XYZ file of N, CA and C in Angstrom:
606
model
N 0.772 -1.162 0.003
C -0.040 0.027 0.003
C 0.834 1.189 -0.014
N 0.647 2.225 -0.873
C 1.250 3.490 -0.912
C 1.183 4.217 0.235
N 2.191 4.877 0.678
C 2.007 5.885 1.763
C 1.776 7.393 1.334
N 1.812 7.408 -0.049
C 1.762 8.785 -0.600
C 0.424 9.367 -0.417
N 0.296 10.560 0.104
C -0.990 11.285 0.268
C -1.109 12.170 -0.893
N -2.312 11.991 -1.547
C -2.698 12.762 -2.698
C -3.994 13.457 -2.584
N -4.057 14.779 -3.043
C -5.240 15.495 -2.978
C -5.632 15.867 -4.352
N -6.719 15.444 -4.849
C -7.231 15.619 -6.194
C -8.188 16.686 -6.241
N -7.969 17.615 -7.103
C -8.918 18.767 -7.292
C -8.617 19.508 -8.403
N -9.479 20.512 -8.748
C -9.166 21.412 -9.936
C -7.918 22.213 -9.607
N -7.425 22.965 -10.597
C -6.160 23.605 -10.504
C -6.431 25.014 -9.754
N -6.397 24.947 -8.559
C -6.821 26.143 -7.721
C -6.994 25.724 -6.282
N -7.365 26.868 -5.445
C -7.552 26.608 -4.063
C -8.902 26.006 -3.714
N -9.988 26.758 -4.041
C -11.328 26.153 -3.844
C -11.701 25.601 -2.704
N -12.396 24.566 -2.600
C -12.965 23.831 -1.608
C -11.938 22.689 -1.019
N -10.747 22.737 -1.611
C -9.625 21.853 -1.255
C -8.690 22.434 -0.266
N -8.830 24.001 -0.150
C -7.795 24.626 0.561
C -7.716 24.377 1.985
N -8.871 24.274 2.601
C -8.835 23.986 4.133
C -8.267 22.639 4.412
N -8.491 21.695 3.525
C -7.803 20.438 3.676
C -6.282 20.569 3.687
N -5.831 21.361 2.653
C -4.446 21.544 2.513
C -3.738 22.285 3.873
N -4.556 23.184 4.289
C -4.040 23.765 5.612
C -3.948 22.815 6.721
N -5.012 21.951 6.818
C -4.987 20.836 7.852
C -3.888 19.868 7.525
N -3.644 19.438 6.466
C -2.373 18.598 6.164
C -1.233 19.265 6.567
N -1.159 20.601 6.231
C 0.045 21.404 6.512
C 0.377 21.406 7.996
N -0.749 21.825 8.780
C -0.404 21.914 10.215
C -0.140 20.749 10.890
N -0.496 19.518 10.267
C -0.175 18.220 10.798
C 1.270 17.848 10.299
N 1.784 18.652 9.389
C 3.184 18.418 8.790
C 3.138 17.009 7.932
N 2.006 16.773 7.279
C 1.761 15.722 6.400
C 2.238 16.065 5.056
N 3.184 15.424 4.482
C 3.450 15.761 3.062
C 2.425 15.248 2.075
N 2.002 15.991 1.102
C 1.059 15.594 0.220
C 1.362 16.059 -1.279
N 0.693 15.468 -2.236
C 0.906 15.834 -3.629
C -0.457 16.405 -3.986
N -0.486 17.628 -4.611
C -1.764 18.009 -5.345
C -1.775 17.298 -6.656
N -2.919 16.787 -6.856
C -3.128 16.140 -8.199
C -4.218 16.835 -8.902
N -3.829 17.861 -9.786
C -4.706 18.737 -10.586
C -5.636 18.076 -11.597
N -6.806 18.319 -11.569
C -7.741 17.924 -12.569
C -7.937 19.043 -13.580
N -7.349 18.883 -14.809
C -7.228 20.013 -15.606
C -7.973 19.925 -16.882
N -8.441 18.668 -17.258
C -9.148 18.372 -18.512
C -10.520 17.520 -18.235
N -11.365 17.450 -19.128
C -12.486 16.583 -18.975
C -12.010 15.045 -18.874
N -10.935 14.745 -19.609
C -10.511 13.472 -19.680
C -9.875 13.099 -18.254
N -9.296 14.020 -17.528
C -8.784 13.807 -16.230
C -9.981 13.392 -15.292
N -10.983 14.037 -15.316
C -12.192 13.912 -14.502
C -12.886 12.544 -14.759
N -12.886 12.244 -16.105
C -13.458 10.984 -16.534
C -12.710 9.745 -15.882
N -11.383 9.901 -16.059
C -10.495 8.853 -15.583
C -10.634 8.834 -14.094
N -10.716 9.909 -13.357
C -10.893 9.736 -11.843
C -12.209 9.102 -11.491
N -13.309 9.591 -12.229
C -14.471 9.039 -11.940
C -14.544 7.378 -12.150
N -13.849 7.135 -13.189
C -13.811 5.633 -13.577
C -12.950 4.766 -12.768
N -12.122 5.541 -11.821
C -11.154 4.688 -11.028
C -11.989 4.153 -9.732
N -13.229 4.579 -9.623
C -14.028 4.165 -8.405
C -13.627 4.690 -7.116
N -12.691 5.719 -7.126
C -12.085 6.294 -5.839
C -13.099 7.372 -5.313
N -14.021 7.841 -6.097
C -14.708 8.958 -5.491
C -16.037 8.483 -4.829
N -16.026 8.537 -3.530
C -17.125 7.942 -2.643
C -18.571 8.431 -3.136
N -18.709 9.702 -3.448
C -19.954 10.230 -3.825
C -19.925 10.946 -5.095
N -18.853 10.626 -5.909
C -18.746 11.250 -7.246
C -18.427 12.742 -7.142
N -17.780 13.174 -6.059
C -17.428 14.634 -5.873
C -15.932 14.717 -5.583
N -15.469 15.944 -5.777
C -14.126 16.338 -5.423
C -14.213 17.550 -4.426
N -13.305 17.696 -3.631
C -11.850 17.122 -3.643
C -11.939 15.672 -3.122
N -10.882 14.881 -3.367
C -10.633 13.634 -3.027
C -9.284 13.485 -2.425
N -9.310 13.051 -1.262
C -8.049 12.843 -0.458
C -7.727 11.384 -0.230
N -6.658 10.902 -0.673
C -6.082 9.605 -0.504
C -5.115 9.652 0.591
N -5.466 9.078 1.707
C -4.594 8.970 2.795
C -4.901 7.740 3.662
N -3.818 7.195 4.120
C -3.879 5.977 5.069
C -4.759 4.913 4.568
N -4.647 4.690 3.214
C -5.305 3.570 2.647
C -6.904 3.906 2.358
N -7.255 5.097 2.572
C -8.663 5.489 2.364
C -8.852 6.485 1.291
N -10.040 6.431 0.637
C -10.419 7.605 -0.300
C -11.483 8.428 0.393
N -11.187 9.689 0.629
C -12.078 10.566 1.476
C -12.651 11.577 0.613
N -13.886 11.830 0.716
C -14.458 13.040 0.193
C -15.261 13.837 1.177
N -15.710 15.046 0.707
C -16.417 15.990 1.653
C -15.382 16.715 2.521
N -15.028 17.955 2.269
C -14.092 18.662 2.825
C -14.213 18.694 4.399
N -15.489 18.852 4.873
C -15.753 18.957 6.312
C -15.342 17.624 6.982
N -15.452 16.468 6.390
C -15.141 15.163 6.847
C -13.553 15.081 6.785
N -12.954 15.398 5.792
C -11.397 15.425 5.661
C -10.880 16.316 6.789
N -11.377 17.561 7.004
C -10.826 18.437 7.921
C -10.983 17.850 9.372
N -12.047 17.311 9.687
C -12.238 16.719 11.036
C -11.371 15.388 11.232
N -11.345 14.593 10.234
C -10.339 13.331 10.323
C -8.988 13.890 10.588
N -8.490 14.941 9.954
C -7.138 15.440 10.123
C -7.018 16.117 11.509
N -8.060 16.686 11.992
C -8.137 17.278 13.306
C -7.969 16.248 14.394
N -8.682 15.169 14.098
C -8.449 14.051 15.187
C -7.254 13.419 15.225
N -6.631 13.183 14.018
C -5.291 12.424 14.042
C -4.274 13.333 14.485
N -4.512 14.773 14.245
C -3.329 15.543 14.782
C -3.643 16.184 16.187
N -4.677 15.878 16.804
C -4.986 16.432 18.128
C -5.328 17.770 18.126
N -6.139 18.142 16.960
C -6.679 19.544 16.835
C -8.198 19.580 16.961
N -8.778 18.785 17.766
C -10.223 18.824 18.037
C -10.677 18.979 19.336
N -9.865 19.732 20.070
C -10.169 20.171 21.494
C -9.831 18.972 22.372
N -9.828 19.351 23.730
C -9.473 18.383 24.860
C -10.625 17.539 25.364
N -11.784 17.856 25.024
C -12.940 17.123 25.437
C -14.149 17.329 24.547
N -15.266 16.653 24.945
C -16.507 16.659 23.982
C -17.014 18.133 23.817
N -16.992 18.922 24.984
C -17.552 20.209 24.916
C -16.734 21.095 23.922
N -15.337 21.019 23.944
C -14.435 21.848 23.131
C -14.634 21.319 21.605
N -14.859 19.948 21.548
C -15.108 19.445 20.167
C -16.342 20.134 19.608
N -17.360 20.183 20.456
C -18.570 20.741 19.983
C -18.483 22.228 19.610
N -17.664 22.913 20.478
C -17.409 24.295 20.030
C -16.638 24.500 18.787
N -15.782 23.525 18.527
C -14.928 23.573 17.251
C -15.979 23.413 16.214
N -16.940 22.432 16.302
C -17.856 22.222 15.303
C -18.814 23.446 15.012
N -19.277 24.004 16.040
C -19.947 25.321 16.017
C -19.248 26.389 15.208
N -17.917 26.569 15.517
C -17.097 27.639 14.816
C -17.108 27.325 13.466
N -16.834 25.855 13.142
C -16.596 25.514 11.810
C -17.789 25.727 10.903
N -18.940 25.575 11.443
C -20.220 25.903 10.656
C -20.380 27.428 10.319
N -19.934 28.195 11.323
C -19.975 29.721 11.036
C -18.771 30.067 10.088
N -17.682 29.468 10.180
C -16.691 29.900 9.365
C -16.923 29.411 7.901
N -17.616 28.418 7.687
C -17.956 27.962 6.367
C -18.878 29.067 5.726
N -19.834 29.585 6.473
C -20.561 30.621 5.958
C -19.774 31.917 5.615
N -18.862 32.218 6.611
C -18.028 33.370 6.447
C -17.148 33.260 5.251
N -16.532 31.898 4.942
C -15.709 31.818 3.917
C -16.348 31.718 2.624
N -17.554 31.557 2.450
C -18.255 31.328 1.209
C -18.081 32.691 0.352
N -18.133 33.813 1.088
C -18.112 35.061 0.194
C -16.747 35.127 -0.494
N -15.700 34.693 0.238
C -14.426 34.760 -0.368
C -14.287 33.807 -1.637
N -15.053 32.699 -1.607
C -15.023 31.726 -2.682
C -15.692 32.361 -3.893
N -16.625 33.293 -3.711
C -17.519 33.856 -4.680
C -16.846 35.123 -5.303
N -15.826 35.580 -4.823
C -15.129 36.866 -5.381
C -14.778 36.722 -6.767
N -14.177 35.776 -7.117
C -13.695 35.490 -8.545
C -14.865 35.598 -9.622
N -16.066 35.364 -8.990
C -17.239 35.408 -9.960
C -17.919 36.737 -10.067
N -17.425 37.762 -9.367
C -18.242 39.085 -9.348
C -17.893 39.795 -10.535
N -18.701 40.639 -11.072
C -18.485 41.518 -12.288
C -17.311 42.518 -12.056
N -16.907 42.869 -10.934
C -15.862 43.870 -10.812
C -15.118 43.742 -9.336
N -13.987 44.184 -9.283
C -13.239 44.092 -8.008
C -14.030 44.851 -6.989
N -14.591 46.008 -7.272
C -15.386 46.927 -6.395
C -16.521 46.134 -5.705
N -17.231 45.394 -6.541
C -18.381 44.593 -6.041
C -17.911 43.527 -5.227
N -16.783 42.870 -5.596
C -16.312 41.809 -4.778
C -15.808 42.132 -3.350
N -15.070 43.380 -3.369
C -14.671 43.914 -2.034
C -15.869 44.405 -1.159
N -16.868 44.915 -1.768
C -17.984 45.309 -1.050
C -18.716 44.129 -0.471
N -18.818 43.067 -1.162
C -19.395 41.811 -0.643
C -18.577 41.242 0.421
N -17.152 41.275 0.284
C -16.352 40.794 1.432
C -16.505 41.643 2.656
N -16.492 42.797 2.499
C -16.622 43.823 3.703
C -17.936 43.589 4.371
N -18.974 43.401 3.696
C -20.193 43.209 4.315
C -20.224 41.893 5.079
N -19.785 40.951 4.550
C -19.658 39.607 5.246
C -18.723 39.744 6.402
N -17.708 40.265 6.215
C -16.800 40.486 7.391
C -17.438 41.280 8.582
N -18.110 42.345 8.259
C -18.692 43.113 9.187
C -19.724 42.436 10.002
N -20.400 41.449 9.289
C -21.349 40.583 10.105
C -20.781 39.524 10.941
N -19.700 38.870 10.578
C -19.158 37.842 11.352
C -17.984 38.233 12.287
N -17.146 39.170 11.954
C -15.893 39.454 12.625
C -16.350 39.797 14.162
N -17.376 40.682 14.429
C -17.606 40.904 15.884
C -18.022 39.710 16.646
N -18.684 38.712 16.032
C -19.034 37.471 16.795
C -17.842 36.604 16.926
N -16.944 36.619 15.960
C -15.752 35.787 16.178
C -14.814 36.400 17.259
N -14.715 37.684 17.291
C -13.958 38.396 18.358
C -14.590 38.207 19.790
N -15.823 38.193 20.000
C -16.505 38.050 21.146
C -16.210 36.603 21.707
N -16.351 35.662 20.754
C -16.032 34.263 21.214
C -14.626 34.014 21.623
N -13.823 34.732 20.925
C -12.266 34.498 21.200
C -11.911 35.199 22.638
N -12.646 36.371 22.722
C -12.388 36.951 24.005
C -12.982 36.234 25.196
N -14.121 35.632 25.013
C -14.713 34.761 26.069
C -13.893 33.620 26.403
N -13.091 33.203 25.473
C -12.190 32.104 25.520
C -10.938 32.338 26.272
N -10.595 33.635 26.285
C -9.381 34.363 26.945
C -7.993 33.789 26.785
N -7.991 32.916 25.621
C -6.722 32.362 25.406
C -6.196 32.747 23.995
N -6.653 33.793 23.312
C -6.339 34.205 22.030
C -6.466 33.074 20.989
N -7.410 32.195 21.321
C -7.744 31.231 20.321
C -9.268 30.979 20.358
N -9.688 30.304 19.251
C -11.141 30.066 19.220
C -11.671 29.223 20.264
N -11.159 28.074 20.658
C -11.523 27.108 21.609
C -10.461 26.546 22.425
N -10.727 26.560 23.740
C -9.703 25.952 24.631
C -8.444 26.527 24.549
N -7.393 25.899 25.186
C -6.122 26.459 25.483
C -5.010 25.883 24.347
N -5.414 25.209 23.434
C -4.549 24.659 22.434
C -5.166 24.993 21.019
N -4.298 25.088 20.005
C -4.825 25.198 18.708
C -5.712 24.145 18.297
N -6.828 24.576 17.532
C -7.792 23.593 17.104
C -7.993 23.764 15.648
N -8.802 22.895 15.018
C -8.939 23.064 13.592
C -9.719 24.330 13.366
N -10.554 24.749 14.388
C -11.287 26.104 14.154
C -10.309 27.381 13.985
N -9.256 27.176 14.691
C -8.293 28.413 14.470
C -7.654 28.185 13.027
N -7.433 27.159 12.590
C -6.790 26.833 11.268
C -7.711 27.260 10.084
N -8.910 26.721 10.087
C -9.873 27.147 9.095
C -10.289 28.504 9.155
N -10.290 29.139 10.337
C -10.644 30.546 10.383
C -9.552 31.399 9.757
N -8.237 30.971 10.095
C -7.139 31.754 9.502
C -7.096 31.541 7.975
N -7.464 30.431 7.484
C -7.411 30.282 5.998
C -8.562 31.086 5.396
N -9.604 31.215 5.972
C -10.722 32.159 5.449
C -10.199 33.496 5.441
N -9.640 33.923 6.610
C -9.119 35.370 6.801
C -8.048 35.712 5.750
N -7.263 34.676 5.432
C -6.191 34.969 4.524
C -6.675 35.327 3.124
N -7.895 34.769 2.762
C -8.432 35.167 1.502
C -9.175 36.613 1.572
N -9.554 36.956 2.612
C -10.144 38.265 2.777
C -9.019 39.330 2.780
N -7.928 39.016 3.390
C -6.738 39.758 3.568
C -6.045 40.158 2.008
N -6.225 39.062 1.264
C -5.719 39.261 -0.156
C -6.414 40.309 -0.813
N -7.687 40.387 -0.639
C -8.501 41.588 -1.244
C -8.535 42.843 -0.456
N -8.573 42.726 0.804
C -8.603 43.945 1.747
C -7.472 43.765 2.729
N -6.145 44.340 2.378
C -5.067 44.015 3.202
C -5.026 44.484 4.642
N -5.824 45.498 4.925
C -5.951 46.186 6.233
C -7.164 45.702 7.033
N -7.773 44.679 6.557
C -9.144 44.397 7.092
C -9.147 43.946 8.596
N -8.035 43.514 9.080
C -7.960 43.177 10.481
C -7.597 44.260 11.415
N -7.383 45.497 10.873
C -6.671 46.676 11.723
C -7.564 46.914 13.001
N -8.847 46.603 12.905
C -9.639 47.007 14.161
C -10.059 45.767 14.869
N -9.532 44.699 14.601
C -9.732 43.336 15.221
C -8.630 42.612 15.779
N -8.202 43.088 16.893
C -6.886 42.675 17.407
C -6.926 41.131 17.785
N -8.021 40.585 18.209
C -8.143 39.250 18.560
C -7.997 38.313 17.309
N -8.742 38.772 16.295
C -8.678 37.942 14.980
C -7.241 38.064 14.469
N -6.677 39.221 14.533
C -5.236 39.325 14.105
C -4.282 38.438 14.872
N -4.527 38.302 16.113
C -3.773 37.474 16.985
C -3.765 36.055 16.629
N -5.100 35.654 16.417
C -5.193 34.153 15.878
C -4.520 33.860 14.526
N -4.879 34.932 13.589
C -4.208 34.838 12.380
C -2.727 34.781 12.287
N -2.011 35.736 13.090
C -0.569 35.584 13.065
C 0.028 34.376 13.785
N -0.806 33.885 14.769
C -0.232 32.571 15.485
C -0.253 31.453 14.467
N -1.338 31.340 13.669
C -1.531 30.118 12.879
C -0.577 30.317 11.594
N -0.612 31.459 10.982
C 0.306 31.499 9.866
C 1.794 31.285 10.120
N 2.331 31.487 11.439
C 3.667 31.215 11.773
C 3.786 29.849 12.351
N 2.850 29.017 12.328
C 3.096 27.603 12.790
C 3.873 26.981 11.720
N 4.869 26.015 12.137
C 5.780 25.648 11.261
C 5.300 24.995 9.968
N 4.349 24.104 10.025
C 3.726 23.427 8.805
C 3.175 24.451 7.882
N 2.191 25.368 8.599
C 1.470 26.167 7.778
C 2.433 27.226 7.043
N 3.442 27.685 7.839
C 4.358 28.606 7.240
C 5.117 28.084 5.989
N 5.521 26.695 6.098
C 6.217 25.997 5.133
C 5.287 25.951 3.896
N 3.973 25.623 4.037
C 2.966 25.359 3.006
C 2.882 26.651 2.265
N 2.708 27.826 3.063
C 2.370 29.099 2.337
C 3.486 29.535 1.465
N 4.821 29.212 1.869
C 5.900 29.627 1.159
C 6.301 28.471 0.068
N 5.532 27.468 -0.157
C 5.952 26.298 -1.143
C 5.202 26.579 -2.325
N 5.565 25.779 -3.401
C 4.854 25.806 -4.702
C 3.509 25.126 -4.748
N 3.185 24.343 -3.587
C 1.896 23.739 -3.510
C 0.855 24.703 -3.299
N 1.114 25.878 -2.870
C 0.143 27.053 -2.571
C -0.190 27.528 -3.888
N -1.332 27.363 -4.433
C -1.864 27.800 -5.597
C -2.056 29.482 -5.428
N -1.800 30.174 -6.497
C -1.915 31.685 -6.455
C -3.440 31.887 -6.433
């Protein structure tokens, strides 16, 4: 059985990016397998590896995994990023649900008719969610989303924020707790290495 970890997806970040960040923080080496032609997709579908005929597909530990939320949580469990007890795990899941809604706007930016419209959409979504995230981080009192240790909630929140920052570089200037989480995560060894590697799509 091959120990090579493969992530199959289109040539871009998209819905595979949170999985890449979770692989990175676990310091798990992986290969991006880009699907660039209709023939590539036909071949992948014909392989029988897609559990629900959807991508991304993560090949890891002898398994073929689909659904980004499932991949993220699996990687959180094996890396110890799912909180220290059931309550913390629950709060990680709650954060993750909100972050999914928050991140959706960033995924839609490329499809907007102009940069101005894209930025307006992002700012409105940020204004809705940022105060809630800040409040929860403050309540936790540890400059993290949940508990005293980094969890997958911190990782996927930072990944979402990174997309916002690419469009609006100073967006965190009035959100010191979000900025603290962001800076902590992007400087984690595995994440920092990934962000500076060729595996990080532009």
